[in-house]
Amino acid sequence: MLSKSTHRPTRAIISAIGGYVPEGRRTNEDLERITDTNNEWIIKRTGIKERRILSDGLATSDMAVQAIRNLAITYQKDISKIDALIVATSTPDMPMPTTANIICHKLGIQNVWAFDVNAACSGFLYTLDLGASLIETGRYKNVVVIGADKISAFVNINDRATNILFGDGAGAVWLEPSTENGILDALLLSNGIGQPYLNIEGGGSLHPIGQAFGNDDKQYLKQDGKIVFKHAVQSMSDACLKVVERNQLSISQVDWVIPHQANQRIIDAVGRQINIEEHKTLSNIAYYGNTIAATIPLCMWENKDKFKKNDLIMLTAFGAGFSWGASLLHWAI
């Protein structure tokens, strides 16, 4: 709940937003020709019609750069003023240096505090709260938070359990200080029990590249859909309701809910569980699929013209780990 004193604390507001999706498309009809599946079944189970796929030779940083440039052009932002840049990604360009470092080089900006955060599909919420905290300290004035993933690089095209779900994309927001209502609260959680049910085993210190990229499939994303579905619905719903309650609000006061775009059935189930009006829950999964850390900023970006200043927006996500949470903010653009 906001302080009732005359002194209004410094808050972080989203002052600009940008997005990028690749031109390449992988449709349900394309997948029908590869694996034993069909368009009707995919839509019924996931709500997805197509996904965007980044070309070979391009990486997560390339999409992030495009999203930031889109933001800068649309809102006339000077990227040379960025003093912190945080990238939420599970698919960095390479193990080191960080993708954030690579983005800074591609944008031609220097002396920026730049780093990556890997919280899987919850990554954007984690980085948004980190960015807001940097603003609130007073030491940073222009913080860019990015959610970007080229998850198609880790999808086994012959695996029907995953090839129908995932696509590539990037979204970015610019945070700056304000005494107006901005990012109000966030509840971010993890429990570590989900590793067996949603993972990419290969490429880390446990299964280095030389071992993982042999004759097994450790380099590919694997998911137990039933277990993930159950935990995702309950975890996101609980987080939303807790954030609303501790800010002494009711769910009816929330103008928009933007869930992580993992599966349309999950999105619908969360809406029912928190008892919010159906038209308030936003989705763009049909044409992008699950873009991991990019889903929430991309959905905000696509729907920005629907928002009015001071609209109360709830963001919620669930990802590998398990990690999950919810954020509450007033739209400030």
mmCIF file of C-alpha atoms in Angstrom:
data_model
loop_
_atom_site.group_PDB
_atom_site.id
_atom_site.type_symbol
_atom_site.label_atom_id
_atom_site.label_comp_id
_atom_site.label_asym_id
_atom_site.label_seq_id
_atom_site.Cartn_x
_atom_site.Cartn_y
_atom_site.Cartn_z
ATOM 1 C CA MET A 1 0.000 0.000 0.000
ATOM 2 C CA LEU A 2 1.355 3.451 -0.884
ATOM 3 C CA SER A 3 2.510 5.664 1.984
ATOM 4 C CA LYS A 4 0.009 8.300 3.067
ATOM 5 C CA SER A 5 2.752 10.763 4.030
ATOM 6 C CA THR A 6 3.322 13.884 1.940
ATOM 7 C CA HIS A 7 6.762 12.589 0.952
ATOM 8 C CA ARG A 8 6.465 10.326 -2.074
ATOM 9 C CA PRO A 9 9.313 7.827 -2.439
ATOM 10 C CA THR A 10 11.257 7.438 -5.652
ATOM 11 C CA ARG A 11 9.747 4.687 -7.740
ATOM 12 C CA ALA A 12 10.778 3.072 -10.976
ATOM 13 C CA ILE A 13 8.423 3.609 -13.884
ATOM 14 C CA ILE A 14 8.381 2.039 -17.319
ATOM 15 C CA SER A 15 8.902 5.059 -19.565
ATOM 16 C CA ALA A 16 9.391 3.175 -22.850
ATOM 17 C CA ILE A 17 8.867 -0.298 -24.261
ATOM 18 C CA GLY A 18 10.066 -2.094 -27.392
ATOM 19 C CA GLY A 19 9.904 -5.504 -28.978
ATOM 20 C CA TYR A 20 11.214 -7.654 -31.785
ATOM 21 C CA VAL A 21 10.231 -10.983 -33.309
ATOM 22 C CA PRO A 22 12.068 -12.656 -36.200
ATOM 23 C CA GLU A 23 10.540 -12.813 -39.648
ATOM 24 C CA GLY A 24 10.903 -16.590 -39.909
ATOM 25 C CA ARG A 25 7.785 -18.583 -39.047
ATOM 26 C CA ARG A 26 7.259 -22.213 -38.024
ATOM 27 C CA THR A 27 3.590 -23.016 -38.497
ATOM 28 C CA ASN A 28 1.558 -25.956 -37.292
ATOM 29 C CA GLU A 29 1.407 -27.123 -40.894
ATOM 30 C CA ASP A 30 5.214 -27.162 -40.965
ATOM 31 C CA LEU A 31 5.243 -29.390 -37.897
ATOM 32 C CA GLU A 32 2.665 -31.727 -39.415
ATOM 33 C CA ARG A 33 5.264 -32.563 -42.062
ATOM 34 C CA ILE A 34 7.935 -33.327 -39.435
ATOM 35 C CA THR A 35 6.249 -35.203 -36.594
ATOM 36 C CA ASP A 36 3.057 -37.097 -35.871
ATOM 37 C CA THR A 37 0.831 -34.132 -35.032
ATOM 38 C CA ASN A 38 -1.796 -31.912 -36.607
ATOM 39 C CA ASN A 39 -2.960 -28.326 -36.520
ATOM 40 C CA GLU A 40 -6.237 -29.026 -34.711
ATOM 41 C CA TRP A 41 -4.534 -30.994 -31.926
ATOM 42 C CA ILE A 42 -1.863 -28.326 -31.370
ATOM 43 C CA ILE A 43 -4.388 -25.501 -31.167
ATOM 44 C CA LYS A 44 -6.626 -27.465 -28.804
ATOM 45 C CA ARG A 45 -3.737 -28.382 -26.474
ATOM 46 C CA THR A 46 -1.751 -25.118 -26.579
ATOM 47 C CA GLY A 47 -3.581 -22.349 -28.442
ATOM 48 C CA ILE A 48 -0.533 -21.898 -30.703
ATOM 49 C CA LYS A 49 -0.797 -21.492 -34.477
ATOM 50 C CA GLU A 50 2.761 -20.491 -35.312
ATOM 51 C CA ARG A 51 6.084 -19.434 -33.772
ATOM 52 C CA ARG A 52 8.807 -17.034 -34.875
ATOM 53 C CA ILE A 53 12.216 -18.617 -35.485
ATOM 54 C CA LEU A 54 15.481 -16.692 -35.649
ATOM 55 C CA SER A 55 17.788 -17.468 -38.558
ATOM 56 C CA ASP A 56 20.963 -19.505 -38.176
ATOM 57 C CA GLY A 57 23.981 -17.306 -37.587
ATOM 58 C CA LEU A 58 22.004 -14.873 -35.411
ATOM 59 C CA ALA A 59 21.742 -14.990 -31.633
ATOM 60 C CA THR A 60 19.763 -13.785 -28.635
ATOM 61 C CA SER A 61 21.744 -10.528 -28.535
ATOM 62 C CA ASP A 62 20.666 -9.648 -32.079
ATOM 63 C CA MET A 63 16.990 -9.766 -31.112
ATOM 64 C CA ALA A 64 17.629 -7.789 -27.933
ATOM 65 C CA VAL A 65 19.443 -5.066 -29.899
ATOM 66 C CA GLN A 66 16.469 -4.781 -32.262
ATOM 67 C CA ALA A 67 14.036 -4.505 -29.335
ATOM 68 C CA ILE A 68 16.112 -1.745 -27.739
ATOM 69 C CA ARG A 69 16.378 0.130 -31.029
ATOM 70 C CA ASN A 70 12.621 -0.148 -31.478
ATOM 71 C CA LEU A 71 12.157 1.305 -27.997
ATOM 72 C CA ALA A 72 14.634 4.118 -28.628
ATOM 73 C CA ILE A 73 13.068 5.160 -31.919
ATOM 74 C CA THR A 74 9.471 4.977 -30.716
ATOM 75 C CA TYR A 75 10.069 6.942 -27.515
ATOM 76 C CA GLN A 76 13.052 9.064 -28.610
ATOM 77 C CA LYS A 77 15.382 7.583 -26.001
ATOM 78 C CA ASP A 78 19.123 8.258 -26.090
ATOM 79 C CA ILE A 79 20.787 4.875 -25.596
ATOM 80 C CA SER A 80 24.072 6.559 -24.643
ATOM 81 C CA LYS A 81 22.371 7.496 -21.351
ATOM 82 C CA ILE A 82 21.815 3.877 -20.310
ATOM 83 C CA ASP A 83 23.725 3.258 -17.074
ATOM 84 C CA ALA A 84 22.558 -0.309 -16.351
ATOM 85 C CA LEU A 85 21.414 -3.050 -18.718
ATOM 86 C CA ILE A 86 20.028 -6.353 -17.447
ATOM 87 C CA VAL A 87 19.217 -9.282 -19.729
ATOM 88 C CA ALA A 88 16.891 -12.097 -18.726
ATOM 89 C CA THR A 89 17.797 -15.089 -20.864
ATOM 90 C CA SER A 90 18.223 -18.849 -20.689
ATOM 91 C CA THR A 91 19.850 -18.886 -24.118
ATOM 92 C CA PRO A 92 22.900 -16.617 -23.962
ATOM 93 C CA ASP A 93 24.944 -16.131 -27.098
ATOM 94 C CA MET A 94 27.766 -18.074 -25.374
ATOM 95 C CA PRO A 95 28.719 -19.153 -21.843
ATOM 96 C CA MET A 96 30.944 -16.086 -21.535
ATOM 97 C CA PRO A 97 30.989 -13.143 -21.876
ATOM 98 C CA THR A 98 27.455 -12.235 -20.894
ATOM 99 C CA THR A 99 24.872 -11.488 -23.540
ATOM 100 C CA ALA A 100 24.405 -8.083 -21.880
ATOM 101 C CA ASN A 101 28.075 -7.346 -22.545
ATOM 102 C CA ILE A 102 27.682 -8.314 -26.194
ATOM 103 C CA ILE A 103 24.575 -6.127 -26.522
ATOM 104 C CA CYS A 104 26.463 -3.107 -25.197
ATOM 105 C CA HIS A 105 29.159 -3.623 -27.836
ATOM 106 C CA LYS A 106 26.596 -3.972 -30.636
ATOM 107 C CA LEU A 107 24.834 -0.796 -29.480
ATOM 108 C CA GLY A 108 28.120 1.085 -29.174
ATOM 109 C CA ILE A 109 27.605 2.005 -25.513
ATOM 110 C CA GLN A 110 30.370 1.884 -22.893
ATOM 111 C CA ASN A 111 30.832 2.019 -19.120
ATOM 112 C CA VAL A 112 27.476 0.369 -18.486
ATOM 113 C CA TRP A 113 26.750 -2.022 -15.618
ATOM 114 C CA ALA A 114 25.567 -4.937 -17.742
ATOM 115 C CA PHE A 115 24.792 -8.495 -16.670
ATOM 116 C CA ASP A 116 22.565 -11.515 -17.377
ATOM 117 C CA VAL A 117 19.985 -13.233 -15.187
ATOM 118 C CA ASN A 118 18.822 -16.789 -15.826
ATOM 119 C CA ALA A 119 15.521 -17.530 -14.123
ATOM 120 C CA ALA A 120 14.082 -19.287 -17.175
ATOM 121 C CA CYS A 121 10.535 -18.170 -18.008
ATOM 122 C CA SER A 122 10.381 -16.088 -14.822
ATOM 123 C CA GLY A 123 13.477 -14.172 -15.881
ATOM 124 C CA PHE A 124 11.806 -10.966 -16.967
ATOM 125 C CA LEU A 125 9.997 -10.592 -13.632
ATOM 126 C CA TYR A 126 13.250 -11.175 -11.753
ATOM 127 C CA THR A 127 15.131 -8.605 -13.829
ATOM 128 C CA LEU A 128 12.297 -6.082 -13.704
ATOM 129 C CA ASP A 129 12.421 -6.140 -9.910
ATOM 130 C CA LEU A 130 16.209 -5.894 -9.959
ATOM 131 C CA GLY A 131 16.036 -2.924 -12.313
ATOM 132 C CA ALA A 132 13.392 -1.219 -10.190
ATOM 133 C CA SER A 133 15.561 -1.720 -7.107
ATOM 134 C CA LEU A 134 18.515 -0.054 -8.824
ATOM 135 C CA ILE A 135 16.350 2.961 -9.632
ATOM 136 C CA GLU A 136 15.005 3.121 -6.076
ATOM 137 C CA THR A 137 18.529 3.345 -4.637
ATOM 138 C CA GLY A 138 19.006 6.638 -6.462
ATOM 139 C CA ARG A 139 22.329 5.495 -7.951
ATOM 140 C CA TYR A 140 20.917 4.628 -11.395
ATOM 141 C CA LYS A 141 18.688 6.792 -13.585
ATOM 142 C CA ASN A 142 18.255 4.878 -16.836
ATOM 143 C CA VAL A 143 17.989 1.108 -16.563
ATOM 144 C CA VAL A 144 17.073 -1.080 -19.535
ATOM 145 C CA VAL A 145 15.588 -4.503 -18.755
ATOM 146 C CA ILE A 146 15.386 -7.084 -21.524
ATOM 147 C CA GLY A 147 13.746 -10.490 -21.856
ATOM 148 C CA ALA A 148 15.164 -12.367 -24.851
ATOM 149 C CA ASP A 149 15.561 -15.989 -25.878
ATOM 150 C CA LYS A 150 16.492 -17.952 -28.962
ATOM 151 C CA ILE A 151 15.008 -21.102 -27.517
ATOM 152 C CA SER A 152 14.606 -22.693 -30.949
ATOM 153 C CA ALA A 153 18.355 -23.456 -30.806
ATOM 154 C CA PHE A 154 17.616 -25.913 -27.978
ATOM 155 C CA VAL A 155 14.414 -27.516 -29.287
ATOM 156 C CA ASN A 156 14.590 -30.956 -30.837
ATOM 157 C CA ILE A 157 12.520 -30.453 -33.974
ATOM 158 C CA ASN A 158 11.496 -34.135 -33.832
ATOM 159 C CA ASP A 159 10.187 -33.956 -30.255
ATOM 160 C CA ARG A 160 6.433 -33.396 -30.361
ATOM 161 C CA ALA A 161 6.358 -32.544 -26.647
ATOM 162 C CA THR A 162 8.414 -29.388 -27.185
ATOM 163 C CA ASN A 163 8.566 -28.491 -30.886
ATOM 164 C CA ILE A 164 4.957 -27.261 -30.825
ATOM 165 C CA LEU A 165 5.514 -24.851 -27.931
ATOM 166 C CA PHE A 166 8.558 -22.661 -28.349
ATOM 167 C CA GLY A 167 9.549 -19.651 -30.423
ATOM 168 C CA ASP A 168 12.074 -16.813 -30.414
ATOM 169 C CA GLY A 169 11.731 -13.129 -29.536
ATOM 170 C CA ALA A 170 12.823 -10.189 -27.402
ATOM 171 C CA GLY A 171 11.152 -7.418 -25.425
ATOM 172 C CA ALA A 172 12.703 -4.474 -23.581
ATOM 173 C CA VAL A 173 11.604 -1.773 -21.158
ATOM 174 C CA TRP A 174 13.303 1.444 -20.062
ATOM 175 C CA LEU A 175 13.065 2.220 -16.356
ATOM 176 C CA GLU A 176 13.598 5.653 -14.861
ATOM 177 C CA PRO A 177 12.864 7.345 -11.527
ATOM 178 C CA SER A 178 9.611 9.112 -10.756
ATOM 179 C CA THR A 179 7.517 10.171 -7.779
ATOM 180 C CA GLU A 180 4.459 8.920 -9.666
ATOM 181 C CA ASN A 181 3.049 5.452 -9.152
ATOM 182 C CA GLY A 182 5.179 2.948 -11.013
ATOM 183 C CA ILE A 183 6.361 -0.539 -10.123
ATOM 184 C CA LEU A 184 4.610 -1.152 -6.810
ATOM 185 C CA ASP A 185 5.514 -4.628 -5.659
ATOM 186 C CA ALA A 186 6.876 -8.030 -6.641
ATOM 187 C CA LEU A 187 6.803 -11.492 -5.134
ATOM 188 C CA LEU A 188 9.499 -13.727 -6.618
ATOM 189 C CA LEU A 189 10.027 -17.309 -5.495
ATOM 190 C CA SER A 190 11.881 -20.532 -6.253
ATOM 191 C CA ASN A 191 12.042 -23.976 -4.699
ATOM 192 C CA GLY A 192 14.483 -26.046 -6.752
ATOM 193 C CA ILE A 193 12.220 -29.088 -7.049
ATOM 194 C CA GLY A 194 11.515 -28.701 -10.750
ATOM 195 C CA GLN A 195 14.883 -29.623 -12.250
ATOM 196 C CA PRO A 196 13.819 -33.117 -13.421
ATOM 197 C CA TYR A 197 10.682 -31.814 -15.131
ATOM 198 C CA LEU A 198 11.937 -28.883 -17.214
ATOM 199 C CA ASN A 199 15.572 -28.572 -18.183
ATOM 200 C CA ILE A 200 18.397 -28.401 -20.691
ATOM 201 C CA GLU A 201 20.995 -30.734 -19.174
ATOM 202 C CA GLY A 202 23.880 -30.233 -21.568
ATOM 203 C CA GLY A 203 26.367 -27.415 -21.959
ATOM 204 C CA GLY A 204 27.017 -26.675 -18.288
ATOM 205 C CA SER A 205 29.661 -27.843 -15.843
ATOM 206 C CA LEU A 206 27.750 -31.057 -15.048
ATOM 207 C CA HIS A 207 27.537 -32.151 -18.685
ATOM 208 C CA PRO A 208 30.070 -30.077 -20.651
ATOM 209 C CA ILE A 209 29.671 -29.555 -24.375
ATOM 210 C CA GLY A 210 32.081 -32.327 -25.320
ATOM 211 C CA GLN A 211 30.021 -34.876 -23.385
ATOM 212 C CA ALA A 212 26.528 -33.511 -23.891
ATOM 213 C CA PHE A 213 26.743 -33.100 -27.633
ATOM 214 C CA GLY A 214 27.702 -36.681 -28.308
ATOM 215 C CA ASN A 215 25.203 -39.417 -28.980
ATOM 216 C CA ASP A 216 22.574 -38.337 -26.467
ATOM 217 C CA ASP A 217 20.029 -35.519 -26.466
ATOM 218 C CA LYS A 218 21.193 -33.552 -23.429
ATOM 219 C CA GLN A 219 21.561 -30.434 -25.565
ATOM 220 C CA TYR A 220 17.792 -30.260 -26.048
ATOM 221 C CA LEU A 221 15.075 -28.817 -23.846
ATOM 222 C CA LYS A 222 12.926 -31.450 -22.140
ATOM 223 C CA GLN A 223 9.634 -30.986 -20.348
ATOM 224 C CA ASP A 224 7.118 -33.062 -18.432
ATOM 225 C CA GLY A 225 4.061 -31.102 -19.511
ATOM 226 C CA LYS A 226 1.553 -32.504 -17.007
ATOM 227 C CA ILE A 227 3.652 -31.731 -13.943
ATOM 228 C CA VAL A 228 4.656 -28.299 -15.224
ATOM 229 C CA PHE A 229 1.025 -27.447 -16.015
ATOM 230 C CA LYS A 230 -0.141 -28.287 -12.499
ATOM 231 C CA HIS A 231 2.603 -26.331 -10.740
ATOM 232 C CA ALA A 232 2.363 -23.373 -13.126
ATOM 233 C CA VAL A 233 -1.351 -22.758 -12.600
ATOM 234 C CA GLN A 234 -1.204 -23.038 -8.817
ATOM 235 C CA SER A 235 2.025 -21.079 -8.367
ATOM 236 C CA MET A 236 1.094 -18.139 -10.593
ATOM 237 C CA SER A 237 -2.407 -17.931 -9.144
ATOM 238 C CA ASP A 238 -1.144 -17.953 -5.557
ATOM 239 C CA ALA A 239 1.496 -15.307 -6.298
ATOM 240 C CA CYS A 240 -1.045 -12.978 -7.918
ATOM 241 C CA LEU A 241 -3.465 -13.241 -5.032
ATOM 242 C CA LYS A 242 -0.743 -12.723 -2.409
ATOM 243 C CA VAL A 243 0.563 -9.576 -4.126
ATOM 244 C CA VAL A 244 -2.942 -8.128 -4.399
ATOM 245 C CA GLU A 245 -3.710 -8.965 -0.772
ATOM 246 C CA ARG A 246 -0.549 -7.482 0.706
ATOM 247 C CA ASN A 247 -1.172 -4.233 -1.172
ATOM 248 C CA GLN A 248 -4.680 -4.102 0.304
ATOM 249 C CA LEU A 249 -6.311 -4.350 -3.096
ATOM 250 C CA SER A 250 -8.906 -6.619 -4.629
ATOM 251 C CA ILE A 251 -8.463 -8.501 -7.884
ATOM 252 C CA SER A 252 -11.341 -6.447 -9.345
ATOM 253 C CA GLN A 253 -9.122 -3.353 -9.120
ATOM 254 C CA VAL A 254 -6.560 -4.872 -11.463
ATOM 255 C CA ASP A 255 -7.093 -3.578 -14.999
ATOM 256 C CA TRP A 256 -4.946 -6.122 -16.869
ATOM 257 C CA VAL A 257 -3.237 -9.426 -16.180
ATOM 258 C CA ILE A 258 -0.309 -10.467 -18.381
ATOM 259 C CA PRO A 259 0.696 -14.065 -17.637
ATOM 260 C CA HIS A 260 3.749 -15.823 -19.016
ATOM 261 C CA GLN A 261 2.711 -17.137 -22.429
ATOM 262 C CA ALA A 262 3.454 -20.831 -21.952
ATOM 263 C CA ASN A 263 0.174 -22.418 -23.000
ATOM 264 C CA GLN A 264 -3.258 -20.913 -23.570
ATOM 265 C CA ARG A 265 -4.826 -23.485 -21.242
ATOM 266 C CA ILE A 266 -2.500 -22.371 -18.447
ATOM 267 C CA ILE A 267 -3.308 -18.716 -19.151
ATOM 268 C CA ASP A 268 -7.048 -19.436 -19.023
ATOM 269 C CA ALA A 269 -6.747 -21.550 -15.875
ATOM 270 C CA VAL A 270 -4.855 -18.820 -14.006
ATOM 271 C CA GLY A 271 -7.541 -16.296 -14.966
ATOM 272 C CA ARG A 272 -10.241 -18.563 -13.577
ATOM 273 C CA GLN A 273 -8.270 -19.358 -10.427
ATOM 274 C CA ILE A 274 -7.784 -15.699 -9.488
ATOM 275 C CA ASN A 275 -11.351 -14.905 -10.568
ATOM 276 C CA ILE A 276 -10.562 -12.019 -12.875
ATOM 277 C CA GLU A 277 -12.798 -10.980 -15.768
ATOM 278 C CA GLU A 278 -11.840 -12.888 -18.885
ATOM 279 C CA HIS A 279 -11.271 -9.835 -21.094
ATOM 280 C CA LYS A 280 -8.637 -8.511 -18.677
ATOM 281 C CA THR A 281 -6.246 -11.426 -19.291
ATOM 282 C CA LEU A 282 -3.990 -10.715 -22.277
ATOM 283 C CA SER A 283 -2.451 -13.286 -24.599
ATOM 284 C CA ASN A 284 -0.407 -13.317 -27.792
ATOM 285 C CA ILE A 285 0.707 -16.937 -27.671
ATOM 286 C CA ALA A 286 -1.195 -17.911 -30.831
ATOM 287 C CA TYR A 287 1.365 -16.344 -33.167
ATOM 288 C CA TYR A 288 4.562 -16.395 -31.092
ATOM 289 C CA GLY A 289 4.446 -19.490 -28.903
ATOM 290 C CA ASN A 290 6.449 -19.591 -25.687
ATOM 291 C CA THR A 291 9.385 -17.189 -26.058
ATOM 292 C CA ILE A 292 10.646 -17.868 -22.486
ATOM 293 C CA ALA A 293 11.798 -14.598 -20.869
ATOM 294 C CA ALA A 294 10.444 -12.546 -23.770
ATOM 295 C CA THR A 295 6.773 -13.468 -23.415
ATOM 296 C CA ILE A 296 5.702 -10.839 -20.870
ATOM 297 C CA PRO A 297 7.505 -7.804 -22.352
ATOM 298 C CA LEU A 298 6.374 -8.809 -25.846
ATOM 299 C CA CYS A 299 2.766 -9.080 -24.683
ATOM 300 C CA MET A 300 3.000 -5.680 -22.966
ATOM 301 C CA TRP A 301 4.545 -4.196 -26.109
ATOM 302 C CA GLU A 302 1.858 -5.607 -28.402
ATOM 303 C CA ASN A 303 -0.962 -4.382 -26.144
ATOM 304 C CA LYS A 304 0.478 -1.004 -25.095
ATOM 305 C CA ASP A 305 -2.149 0.927 -27.039
ATOM 306 C CA LYS A 306 -4.862 -0.655 -24.875
ATOM 307 C CA PHE A 307 -3.332 0.674 -21.681
ATOM 308 C CA LYS A 308 -4.202 4.026 -20.142
ATOM 309 C CA LYS A 309 -1.895 5.888 -17.838
ATOM 310 C CA ASN A 310 -2.222 4.622 -14.245
ATOM 311 C CA ASP A 311 -3.860 1.355 -15.310
ATOM 312 C CA LEU A 312 -3.030 -1.298 -12.716
ATOM 313 C CA ILE A 313 -1.256 -4.226 -14.380
ATOM 314 C CA MET A 314 -0.420 -7.618 -12.897
ATOM 315 C CA LEU A 315 2.427 -9.647 -14.409
ATOM 316 C CA THR A 316 2.933 -13.285 -13.491
ATOM 317 C CA ALA A 317 5.271 -16.039 -14.634
ATOM 318 C CA PHE A 318 6.412 -19.590 -13.985
ATOM 319 C CA GLY A 319 9.538 -21.292 -15.217
ATOM 320 C CA ALA A 320 12.157 -23.982 -14.816
ATOM 321 C CA GLY A 321 13.595 -24.470 -11.384
ATOM 322 C CA PHE A 322 10.810 -24.096 -10.460
ATOM 323 C CA SER A 323 10.814 -20.319 -10.313
ATOM 324 C CA TRP A 324 7.735 -18.114 -10.287
ATOM 325 C CA GLY A 325 6.192 -14.881 -9.106
ATOM 326 C CA ALA A 326 3.999 -11.865 -9.741
ATOM 327 C CA SER A 327 4.584 -8.138 -10.128
ATOM 328 C CA LEU A 328 2.199 -5.226 -9.777
ATOM 329 C CA LEU A 329 2.661 -1.890 -11.517
ATOM 330 C CA HIS A 330 0.915 1.240 -12.680
ATOM 331 C CA TRP A 331 1.291 1.963 -16.401
ATOM 332 C CA ALA A 332 3.156 5.239 -16.725
ATOM 333 C CA ILE A 333 3.443 5.866 -20.475
#
